[in-house]
PDB file of C-alpha atoms in Angstrom:
ATOM      1  CA  MET A1437     -23.539  43.382 -13.250  1.00  0.00           C
ATOM      2  CA  THR A1438     -20.864  45.557 -11.690  1.00  0.00           C
ATOM      3  CA  HIS A1439     -21.230  49.286 -12.217  1.00  0.00           C
ATOM      4  CA  PRO A1440     -18.801  50.382 -14.989  1.00  0.00           C
ATOM      5  CA  PHE A1441     -17.260  53.037 -12.760  1.00  0.00           C
ATOM      6  CA  ILE A1442     -16.429  50.670  -9.866  1.00  0.00           C
ATOM      7  CA  ILE A1443     -12.744  49.820 -10.011  1.00  0.00           C
ATOM      8  CA  PRO A1444     -11.151  46.712  -8.438  1.00  0.00           C
ATOM      9  CA  GLU A1445      -9.097  48.744  -5.954  1.00  0.00           C
ATOM     10  CA  LEU A1446     -12.266  50.278  -4.506  1.00  0.00           C
ATOM     11  CA  LEU A1447     -13.922  46.871  -4.193  1.00  0.00           C
ATOM     12  CA  GLU A1448     -10.844  45.468  -2.447  1.00  0.00           C
ATOM     13  CA  ASN A1449     -10.959  48.267   0.134  1.00  0.00           C
ATOM     14  CA  ILE A1450     -14.630  47.622   0.806  1.00  0.00           C
ATOM     15  CA  PHE A1451     -14.183  43.842   0.981  1.00  0.00           C
ATOM     16  CA  SER A1452     -11.331  44.156   3.464  1.00  0.00           C
ATOM     17  CA  PHE A1453     -13.817  45.384   6.071  1.00  0.00           C
ATOM     18  CA  LEU A1454     -16.251  42.552   5.328  1.00  0.00           C
ATOM     19  CA  ALA A1455     -13.555  39.906   5.837  1.00  0.00           C
ATOM     20  CA  LYS A1456     -13.395  40.561   9.584  1.00  0.00           C
ATOM     21  CA  ASP A1457     -16.770  38.931  10.334  1.00  0.00           C
ATOM     22  CA  LYS A1458     -16.835  36.407   7.437  1.00  0.00           C
ATOM     23  CA  ALA A1459     -19.421  38.486   5.581  1.00  0.00           C
ATOM     24  CA  LEU A1460     -17.200  38.418   2.529  1.00  0.00           C
ATOM     25  CA  TYR A1461     -17.980  34.858   1.378  1.00  0.00           C
ATOM     26  CA  PRO A1462     -21.267  35.651  -0.456  1.00  0.00           C
ATOM     27  CA  THR A1463     -19.404  38.092  -2.713  1.00  0.00           C
ATOM     28  CA  LEU A1464     -17.614  35.122  -4.318  1.00  0.00           C
ATOM     29  CA  PHE A1465     -20.807  34.276  -6.191  1.00  0.00           C
ATOM     30  CA  VAL A1466     -21.719  37.706  -7.601  1.00  0.00           C
ATOM     31  CA  ASN A1467     -19.526  37.829 -10.708  1.00  0.00           C
ATOM     32  CA  HIS A1468     -15.950  37.297 -11.884  1.00  0.00           C
ATOM     33  CA  LEU A1469     -14.740  40.725 -10.796  1.00  0.00           C
ATOM     34  CA  TRP A1470     -16.086  40.371  -7.270  1.00  0.00           C
ATOM     35  CA  TYR A1471     -14.651  36.856  -7.075  1.00  0.00           C
ATOM     36  CA  HIS A1472     -11.153  37.938  -8.076  1.00  0.00           C
ATOM     37  CA  CYS A1473     -11.271  40.843  -5.618  1.00  0.00           C
ATOM     38  CA  SER A1474     -12.548  38.681  -2.740  1.00  0.00           C
ATOM     39  CA  VAL A1475     -10.385  35.568  -2.992  1.00  0.00           C
ATOM     40  CA  PRO A1476      -6.999  37.222  -2.280  1.00  0.00           C
ATOM     41  CA  ILE A1477      -8.472  38.851   0.831  1.00  0.00           C
ATOM     42  CA  LEU A1478      -9.903  35.568   2.097  1.00  0.00           C
ATOM     43  CA  TRP A1479      -6.551  33.847   1.566  1.00  0.00           C
ATOM     44  CA  ARG A1480      -4.736  36.360   3.750  1.00  0.00           C
ATOM     45  CA  ARG A1481      -6.104  34.813   6.940  1.00  0.00           C
ATOM     46  CA  ILE A1482      -6.457  31.029   7.278  1.00  0.00           C
ATOM     47  CA  GLU A1483      -7.687  29.633  10.581  1.00  0.00           C
ATOM     48  CA  PHE A1484      -8.523  26.100  11.752  1.00  0.00           C
ATOM     49  CA  SER A1485      -9.057  25.336  15.425  1.00  0.00           C
ATOM     50  CA  VAL A1486     -10.602  22.489  17.430  1.00  0.00           C
ATOM     51  CA  GLU A1487     -12.196  25.017  19.777  1.00  0.00           C
ATOM     52  CA  GLY A1488     -15.897  24.332  19.610  1.00  0.00           C
ATOM     53  CA  TYR A1489     -15.378  20.963  17.916  1.00  0.00           C
ATOM     54  CA  ARG A1490     -14.893  17.423  19.192  1.00  0.00           C
ATOM     55  CA  GLN A1491     -12.186  14.937  18.305  1.00  0.00           C
ATOM     56  CA  ASN A1492     -12.706  11.196  18.361  1.00  0.00           C
ATOM     57  CA  GLN A1493     -10.749   8.861  20.593  1.00  0.00           C
ATOM     58  CA  CYS A1494      -8.225   8.077  17.856  1.00  0.00           C
ATOM     59  CA  GLY A1495      -7.027  11.672  17.893  1.00  0.00           C
ATOM     60  CA  LYS A1496      -8.115  12.369  14.316  1.00  0.00           C
ATOM     61  CA  ASN A1497      -9.652  15.628  13.111  1.00  0.00           C
ATOM     62  CA  THR A1498     -12.975  14.062  12.108  1.00  0.00           C
ATOM     63  CA  SER A1499     -15.404  16.565  13.595  1.00  0.00           C
ATOM     64  CA  GLY A1500     -17.815  17.351  10.789  1.00  0.00           C
ATOM     65  CA  PRO A1501     -17.385  20.782   9.156  1.00  0.00           C
ATOM     66  CA  LEU A1502     -13.914  21.303  10.570  1.00  0.00           C
ATOM     67  CA  TYR A1503     -12.681  17.989   9.180  1.00  0.00           C
ATOM     68  CA  TRP A1504     -13.976  18.603   5.680  1.00  0.00           C
ATOM     69  CA  ARG A1505     -12.700  22.163   5.560  1.00  0.00           C
ATOM     70  CA  LEU A1506      -9.285  20.937   6.664  1.00  0.00           C
ATOM     71  CA  MET A1507      -9.287  18.168   4.047  1.00  0.00           C
ATOM     72  CA  LYS A1508     -10.122  20.650   1.283  1.00  0.00           C
ATOM     73  CA  PHE A1509      -7.358  22.940   2.486  1.00  0.00           C
ATOM     74  CA  LYS A1510      -4.892  20.034   2.521  1.00  0.00           C
ATOM     75  CA  ARG A1511      -5.830  19.046  -1.045  1.00  0.00           C
ATOM     76  CA  VAL A1512      -5.185  22.587  -2.214  1.00  0.00           C
ATOM     77  CA  MET A1513      -1.839  22.915  -0.438  1.00  0.00           C
ATOM     78  CA  CYS A1514      -0.500  19.419  -1.236  1.00  0.00           C
ATOM     79  CA  GLY A1515      -2.048  18.876  -4.667  1.00  0.00           C
ATOM     80  CA  LYS A1516      -0.235  19.081  -7.972  1.00  0.00           C
ATOM     81  CA  THR A1517      -2.108  22.228  -9.018  1.00  0.00           C
ATOM     82  CA  LYS A1518      -1.355  25.097  -6.651  1.00  0.00           C
ATOM     83  CA  HIS A1519      -3.899  27.807  -5.967  1.00  0.00           C
ATOM     84  CA  LEU A1520      -3.023  31.139  -7.536  1.00  0.00           C
ATOM     85  CA  TYR A1521      -3.544  33.035  -4.265  1.00  0.00           C
ATOM     86  CA  CYS A1522      -1.623  30.823  -1.781  1.00  0.00           C
ATOM     87  CA  SER A1523       1.174  33.353  -1.597  1.00  0.00           C
ATOM     88  CA  LYS A1524      -1.293  35.965  -0.273  1.00  0.00           C
ATOM     89  CA  MET A1525      -1.515  34.190   3.078  1.00  0.00           C
ATOM     90  CA  VAL A1526      -0.088  36.264   5.957  1.00  0.00           C
ATOM     91  CA  TYR A1527      -1.932  34.741   8.951  1.00  0.00           C
ATOM     92  CA  LEU A1528      -2.121  31.003   9.700  1.00  0.00           C
ATOM     93  CA  LYS A1529      -3.655  29.381  12.780  1.00  0.00           C
ATOM     94  CA  LEU A1530      -3.780  25.587  13.137  1.00  0.00           C
ATOM     95  CA  ALA A1531      -4.706  24.994  16.773  1.00  0.00           C
ATOM     96  CA  GLY A1532      -5.222  21.641  18.471  1.00  0.00           C
ATOM     97  CA  LEU A1533      -5.001  19.702  15.208  1.00  0.00           C
ATOM     98  CA  LYS A1534      -3.146  16.646  14.024  1.00  0.00           C
ATOM     99  CA  ILE A1535      -0.911  17.967  11.240  1.00  0.00           C
ATOM    100  CA  SER A1536       1.508  16.036   9.050  1.00  0.00           C
ATOM    101  CA  ASP A1537       5.010  17.110   8.100  1.00  0.00           C
ATOM    102  CA  THR A1538       3.885  17.084   4.458  1.00  0.00           C
ATOM    103  CA  LEU A1539       1.076  19.588   4.985  1.00  0.00           C
ATOM    104  CA  LEU A1540       3.099  21.932   7.171  1.00  0.00           C
ATOM    105  CA  SER A1541       6.093  21.897   4.818  1.00  0.00           C
ATOM    106  CA  ALA A1542       3.861  22.567   1.805  1.00  0.00           C
ATOM    107  CA  ILE A1543       2.264  25.564   3.521  1.00  0.00           C
ATOM    108  CA  LEU A1544       5.616  27.049   4.447  1.00  0.00           C
ATOM    109  CA  ARG A1545       7.041  26.662   0.945  1.00  0.00           C
ATOM    110  CA  LEU A1546       4.002  28.129  -0.799  1.00  0.00           C
ATOM    111  CA  CYS A1547       3.328  31.002   1.618  1.00  0.00           C
ATOM    112  CA  PRO A1548       6.541  33.015   2.107  1.00  0.00           C
ATOM    113  CA  ASN A1549       4.668  36.113   3.285  1.00  0.00           C
ATOM    114  CA  ILE A1550       3.342  34.625   6.530  1.00  0.00           C
ATOM    115  CA  HIS A1551       3.882  37.040   9.432  1.00  0.00           C
ATOM    116  CA  THR A1552       1.656  35.278  12.007  1.00  0.00           C
ATOM    117  CA  LEU A1553       1.998  31.547  12.676  1.00  0.00           C
ATOM    118  CA  ILE A1554       0.027  29.830  15.466  1.00  0.00           C
ATOM    119  CA  LEU A1555       0.350  26.074  16.046  1.00  0.00           C
ATOM    120  CA  ASP A1556      -0.884  25.936  19.646  1.00  0.00           C
ATOM    121  CA  ARG A1557      -1.516  22.413  20.952  1.00  0.00           C
ATOM    122  CA  SER A1558      -1.127  20.909  17.484  1.00  0.00           C
ATOM    123  CA  TYR A1559       0.666  17.602  17.082  1.00  0.00           C
ATOM    124  CA  GLY A1560       1.622  14.871  14.603  1.00  0.00           C
ATOM    125  CA  PHE A1561       4.531  16.744  13.030  1.00  0.00           C
ATOM    126  CA  SER A1562       8.243  16.546  13.733  1.00  0.00           C
ATOM    127  CA  ASN A1563      10.810  19.276  14.218  1.00  0.00           C
ATOM    128  CA  ILE A1564      11.761  19.124  10.517  1.00  0.00           C
ATOM    129  CA  PRO A1565       9.042  21.485   9.180  1.00  0.00           C
ATOM    130  CA  ILE A1566       9.498  23.699  12.239  1.00  0.00           C
ATOM    131  CA  ILE A1567      13.125  24.208  11.265  1.00  0.00           C
ATOM    132  CA  GLU A1568      11.933  25.058   7.741  1.00  0.00           C
ATOM    133  CA  ILE A1569      10.176  28.110   9.166  1.00  0.00           C
ATOM    134  CA  ALA A1570      13.576  29.782   9.413  1.00  0.00           C
ATOM    135  CA  ARG A1571      14.170  29.391   5.687  1.00  0.00           C
ATOM    136  CA  CYS A1572      10.634  29.964   4.418  1.00  0.00           C
ATOM    137  CA  CYS A1573       9.186  32.733   6.620  1.00  0.00           C
ATOM    138  CA  PRO A1574      11.701  35.589   6.970  1.00  0.00           C
ATOM    139  CA  LYS A1575       8.851  38.100   7.502  1.00  0.00           C
ATOM    140  CA  LEU A1576       7.594  36.374  10.642  1.00  0.00           C
ATOM    141  CA  LEU A1577       6.429  38.738  13.408  1.00  0.00           C
ATOM    142  CA  HIS A1578       4.183  36.544  15.573  1.00  0.00           C
ATOM    143  CA  LEU A1579       5.024  32.950  16.558  1.00  0.00           C
ATOM    144  CA  SER A1580       3.044  30.761  18.968  1.00  0.00           C
ATOM    145  CA  PHE A1581       3.859  27.134  19.860  1.00  0.00           C
ATOM    146  CA  ASP A1582       1.878  26.591  23.056  1.00  0.00           C
ATOM    147  CA  ALA A1583       2.291  22.976  24.253  1.00  0.00           C
ATOM    148  CA  CYS A1584       3.942  21.767  21.026  1.00  0.00           C
ATOM    149  CA  LYS A1585       6.059  18.703  21.741  1.00  0.00           C
ATOM    150  CA  ALA A1586       8.061  18.915  18.489  1.00  0.00           C
ATOM    151  CA  ILE A1587       9.907  22.083  19.537  1.00  0.00           C
ATOM    152  CA  THR A1588      13.618  21.733  20.272  1.00  0.00           C
ATOM    153  CA  ASP A1589      16.551  24.046  20.961  1.00  0.00           C
ATOM    154  CA  ARG A1590      17.584  23.735  17.335  1.00  0.00           C
ATOM    155  CA  CYS A1591      14.115  24.781  16.127  1.00  0.00           C
ATOM    156  CA  ILE A1592      14.172  27.919  18.236  1.00  0.00           C
ATOM    157  CA  SER A1593      17.760  28.750  17.338  1.00  0.00           C
ATOM    158  CA  GLU A1594      17.144  28.461  13.588  1.00  0.00           C
ATOM    159  CA  ILE A1595      13.967  30.533  13.733  1.00  0.00           C
ATOM    160  CA  VAL A1596      15.199  33.433  15.848  1.00  0.00           C
ATOM    161  CA  ARG A1597      18.438  33.710  13.848  1.00  0.00           C
ATOM    162  CA  SER A1598      16.510  33.965  10.574  1.00  0.00           C
ATOM    163  CA  CYS A1599      13.511  36.021  11.728  1.00  0.00           C
ATOM    164  CA  PRO A1600      14.969  39.103  13.443  1.00  0.00           C
ATOM    165  CA  LYS A1601      11.705  41.041  13.156  1.00  0.00           C
ATOM    166  CA  LEU A1602       9.868  38.812  15.629  1.00  0.00           C
ATOM    167  CA  GLU A1603       7.792  40.828  18.095  1.00  0.00           C
ATOM    168  CA  TYR A1604       5.594  38.110  19.628  1.00  0.00           C
ATOM    169  CA  ILE A1605       6.853  34.734  20.907  1.00  0.00           C
ATOM    170  CA  HIS A1606       4.686  32.271  22.830  1.00  0.00           C
ATOM    171  CA  PHE A1607       6.538  29.119  23.908  1.00  0.00           C
ATOM    172  CA  ALA A1608       4.484  28.145  26.941  1.00  0.00           C
ATOM    173  CA  SER A1609       3.974  24.703  28.470  1.00  0.00           C
ATOM    174  CA  ILE A1610       6.694  23.016  26.450  1.00  0.00           C
ATOM    175  CA  CYS A1611       7.604  20.587  29.237  1.00  0.00           C
ATOM    176  CA  SER A1612      10.459  18.959  27.391  1.00  0.00           C
ATOM    177  CA  LEU A1613      14.173  18.681  28.015  1.00  0.00           C
ATOM    178  CA  ASN A1614      14.589  19.378  24.285  1.00  0.00           C
ATOM    179  CA  VAL A1615      14.097  23.077  25.101  1.00  0.00           C
ATOM    180  CA  THR A1616      16.681  24.458  27.512  1.00  0.00           C
ATOM    181  CA  GLY A1617      17.919  27.780  28.790  1.00  0.00           C
ATOM    182  CA  ALA A1618      20.089  28.052  25.685  1.00  0.00           C
ATOM    183  CA  SER A1619      16.936  28.788  23.677  1.00  0.00           C
ATOM    184  CA  VAL A1620      15.970  31.644  25.977  1.00  0.00           C
ATOM    185  CA  ILE A1621      19.440  33.150  25.605  1.00  0.00           C
ATOM    186  CA  GLU A1622      19.172  32.923  21.800  1.00  0.00           C
ATOM    187  CA  ILE A1623      15.744  34.566  21.865  1.00  0.00           C
ATOM    188  CA  ALA A1624      17.184  37.430  23.892  1.00  0.00           C
ATOM    189  CA  GLN A1625      20.232  37.747  21.633  1.00  0.00           C
ATOM    190  CA  PHE A1626      18.495  37.700  18.240  1.00  0.00           C
ATOM    191  CA  CYS A1627      15.040  39.187  18.961  1.00  0.00           C
ATOM    192  CA  PRO A1628      15.657  42.630  20.486  1.00  0.00           C
ATOM    193  CA  ASN A1629      12.311  43.926  19.139  1.00  0.00           C
ATOM    194  CA  LEU A1630      10.172  41.603  21.264  1.00  0.00           C
ATOM    195  CA  ILE A1631       7.026  43.153  22.714  1.00  0.00           C
ATOM    196  CA  TYR A1632       5.340  39.931  23.897  1.00  0.00           C
ATOM    197  CA  LEU A1633       7.107  36.928  25.438  1.00  0.00           C
ATOM    198  CA  ASN A1634       5.506  33.924  27.121  1.00  0.00           C
ATOM    199  CA  LEU A1635       7.905  31.380  28.617  1.00  0.00           C
ATOM    200  CA  SER A1636       5.632  29.938  31.275  1.00  0.00           C
ATOM    201  CA  SER A1637       5.994  26.391  32.608  1.00  0.00           C
ATOM    202  CA  HIS A1638       9.625  25.818  31.630  1.00  0.00           C
ATOM    203  CA  HIS A1639      10.481  24.171  34.918  1.00  0.00           C
ATOM    204  CA  HIS A1640      14.196  23.547  34.313  1.00  0.00           C
ATOM    205  CA  ILE A1641      15.344  26.972  33.011  1.00  0.00           C
ATOM    206  CA  LYS A1642      17.497  28.968  35.430  1.00  0.00           C
ATOM    207  CA  ASP A1643      18.330  32.583  36.228  1.00  0.00           C
ATOM    208  CA  ILE A1644      21.194  33.013  33.748  1.00  0.00           C
ATOM    209  CA  SER A1645      18.785  32.591  30.843  1.00  0.00           C
ATOM    210  CA  PHE A1646      16.141  34.967  32.188  1.00  0.00           C
ATOM    211  CA  CYS A1647      18.800  37.584  32.918  1.00  0.00           C
ATOM    212  CA  ALA A1648      19.659  37.574  29.210  1.00  0.00           C
ATOM    213  CA  ILE A1649      16.137  38.854  28.554  1.00  0.00           C
ATOM    214  CA  ALA A1650      16.798  41.777  30.885  1.00  0.00           C
ATOM    215  CA  ARG A1651      19.906  42.756  28.934  1.00  0.00           C
ATOM    216  CA  SER A1652      18.397  42.587  25.438  1.00  0.00           C
ATOM    217  CA  CYS A1653      14.592  42.731  25.343  1.00  0.00           C
ATOM    218  CA  VAL A1654      14.074  46.178  26.819  1.00  0.00           C
ATOM    219  CA  ASN A1655      10.921  46.874  24.757  1.00  0.00           C
ATOM    220  CA  LEU A1656       8.843  44.114  26.354  1.00  0.00           C
ATOM    221  CA  ARG A1657       5.283  45.041  27.275  1.00  0.00           C
ATOM    222  CA  HIS A1658       3.858  41.612  28.057  1.00  0.00           C
ATOM    223  CA  LEU A1659       5.953  39.032  29.909  1.00  0.00           C
ATOM    224  CA  ASP A1660       4.700  35.717  31.290  1.00  0.00           C
ATOM    225  CA  LEU A1661       7.197  33.745  33.390  1.00  0.00           C
ATOM    226  CA  SER A1662       4.711  31.822  35.502  1.00  0.00           C
ATOM    227  CA  SER A1663       5.514  28.346  36.866  1.00  0.00           C
ATOM    228  CA  ASN A1664       9.271  28.703  36.369  1.00  0.00           C
ATOM    229  CA  TYR A1665      10.447  27.164  39.609  1.00  0.00           C
ATOM    230  CA  TYR A1666      14.195  27.712  39.171  1.00  0.00           C
ATOM    231  CA  MET A1667      13.807  31.448  38.624  1.00  0.00           C
ATOM    232  CA  THR A1668      14.716  33.628  41.633  1.00  0.00           C
ATOM    233  CA  ASP A1669      14.253  37.197  42.794  1.00  0.00           C
ATOM    234  CA  ASP A1670      17.532  38.232  41.184  1.00  0.00           C
ATOM    235  CA  ALA A1671      16.396  37.375  37.653  1.00  0.00           C
ATOM    236  CA  VAL A1672      12.982  39.015  37.993  1.00  0.00           C
ATOM    237  CA  CYS A1673      14.497  42.155  39.509  1.00  0.00           C
ATOM    238  CA  ASP A1674      16.975  42.417  36.638  1.00  0.00           C
ATOM    239  CA  ILE A1675      14.103  42.229  34.181  1.00  0.00           C
ATOM    240  CA  VAL A1676      11.846  44.831  35.813  1.00  0.00           C
ATOM    241  CA  ARG A1677      14.750  47.251  36.211  1.00  0.00           C
ATOM    242  CA  SER A1678      15.638  46.983  32.518  1.00  0.00           C
ATOM    243  CA  CYS A1679      12.190  46.692  30.917  1.00  0.00           C
ATOM    244  CA  ALA A1680      10.469  49.888  31.964  1.00  0.00           C
ATOM    245  CA  ASN A1681       7.684  49.517  29.385  1.00  0.00           C
ATOM    246  CA  ILE A1682       6.194  46.344  30.859  1.00  0.00           C
ATOM    247  CA  GLN A1683       2.410  46.550  31.144  1.00  0.00           C
ATOM    248  CA  TYR A1684       1.515  42.901  31.787  1.00  0.00           C
ATOM    249  CA  LEU A1685       3.724  40.886  34.144  1.00  0.00           C
ATOM    250  CA  ILE A1686       2.672  37.325  34.994  1.00  0.00           C
ATOM    251  CA  LEU A1687       4.657  35.650  37.785  1.00  0.00           C
ATOM    252  CA  HIS A1688       2.053  33.157  38.939  1.00  0.00           C
ATOM    253  CA  ARG A1689       3.481  30.205  40.930  1.00  0.00           C
ATOM    254  CA  THR A1690       7.073  31.422  41.096  1.00  0.00           C
ATOM    255  CA  TYR A1691       9.463  31.732  44.033  1.00  0.00           C
ATOM    256  CA  ILE A1692       9.612  35.488  44.609  1.00  0.00           C
ATOM    257  CA  THR A1693       9.790  37.600  47.763  1.00  0.00           C
ATOM    258  CA  ASP A1694       9.079  41.146  48.889  1.00  0.00           C
ATOM    259  CA  LYS A1695      12.297  42.207  47.142  1.00  0.00           C
ATOM    260  CA  THR A1696      10.714  41.567  43.749  1.00  0.00           C
ATOM    261  CA  ILE A1697       7.468  43.301  44.694  1.00  0.00           C
ATOM    262  CA  TYR A1698       9.393  46.370  45.829  1.00  0.00           C
ATOM    263  CA  ASP A1699      11.324  46.587  42.549  1.00  0.00           C
ATOM    264  CA  ILE A1700       8.148  46.129  40.518  1.00  0.00           C
ATOM    265  CA  ALA A1701       6.517  49.007  42.388  1.00  0.00           C
ATOM    266  CA  HIS A1702       9.594  51.174  41.961  1.00  0.00           C
ATOM    267  CA  TYR A1703      10.477  50.530  38.301  1.00  0.00           C
ATOM    268  CA  CYS A1704       7.281  49.449  36.498  1.00  0.00           C
ATOM    269  CA  SER A1705       5.352  52.696  36.311  1.00  0.00           C
ATOM    270  CA  ASN A1706       3.447  51.579  33.188  1.00  0.00           C
ATOM    271  CA  LEU A1707       2.160  48.353  34.731  1.00  0.00           C
ATOM    272  CA  LEU A1708      -1.494  47.504  34.054  1.00  0.00           C
ATOM    273  CA  VAL A1709      -1.688  43.853  35.148  1.00  0.00           C
ATOM    274  CA  LEU A1710       0.389  42.026  37.768  1.00  0.00           C
ATOM    275  CA  ASP A1711      -0.231  38.369  38.632  1.00  0.00           C
ATOM    276  CA  VAL A1712       1.697  37.070  41.650  1.00  0.00           C
ATOM    277  CA  GLY A1713      -0.848  34.483  42.735  1.00  0.00           C
ATOM    278  CA  ASP A1714       0.424  31.360  44.516  1.00  0.00           C
ATOM    279  CA  CYS A1715       3.912  32.802  44.895  1.00  0.00           C
ATOM    280  CA  TRP A1716       6.085  31.886  47.856  1.00  0.00           C
ATOM    281  CA  PRO A1717       9.743  31.998  48.943  1.00  0.00           C
ATOM    282  CA  LYS A1718      11.592  28.733  48.393  1.00  0.00           C
ATOM    283  CA  ASN A1719      12.308  28.210  52.060  1.00  0.00           C
ATOM    284  CA  GLN A1720       8.553  28.282  52.741  1.00  0.00           C
ATOM    285  CA  HIS A1721       7.622  25.691  50.143  1.00  0.00           C
TER     286      HIS A1721
END
């Protein structure tokens, strides 16, 4: 029995600390008050990832505990009876999973308060639910689509125009002609508050797009432009001269020269990490 002087607000504050290491789950079985204080906290952060699990050769998420947890989650999100606390979700990570348009669309419609969305290496969905992010998640701050093949210029354009508060964008390893330099220009134009930007491995994007970052995203602290083979010294120098707050600068496998290194040394006084491994001038490649 709960002590008569313990109020729900106090329990919620205590439970918030327990949620960090999954120690909160046993409290669901104490009594009704503890249950109703715990469930909203647990719903705030939903995370499914294939890391540590195996997938079968058919590409289905059938790896024991992960599979059954995901199926239960899908039944809740896509079922006729919606869970009372779905709208409490603010953090969603679905990494390396096969996800349907139906599931992703249902999540977006039921969880308008999401501020962190991570779909790294996930597949099976089209660009349709990705475009819905713009309409359903106006509070978005953190967006990560590492190696997602469904991403297109239109997806990025719709999202950045509707989510001006974005501070973290990770669009790495999207080796598709469906994402062009136009997307980088739109990111620069509509997301001036960016602190983290990862645009690595976009092999066909050229200087004009990266220079747009220099003009608009002056608050950047972490920038990863590795493996962008069409980027030159001029673009990188424009960025380091404009973004004085950069602390992490990743230029691995790019065509830069001593000119870039000199400007980095001169303008990036807050730099903590610099990666220029496997860099070479174009005429030496």
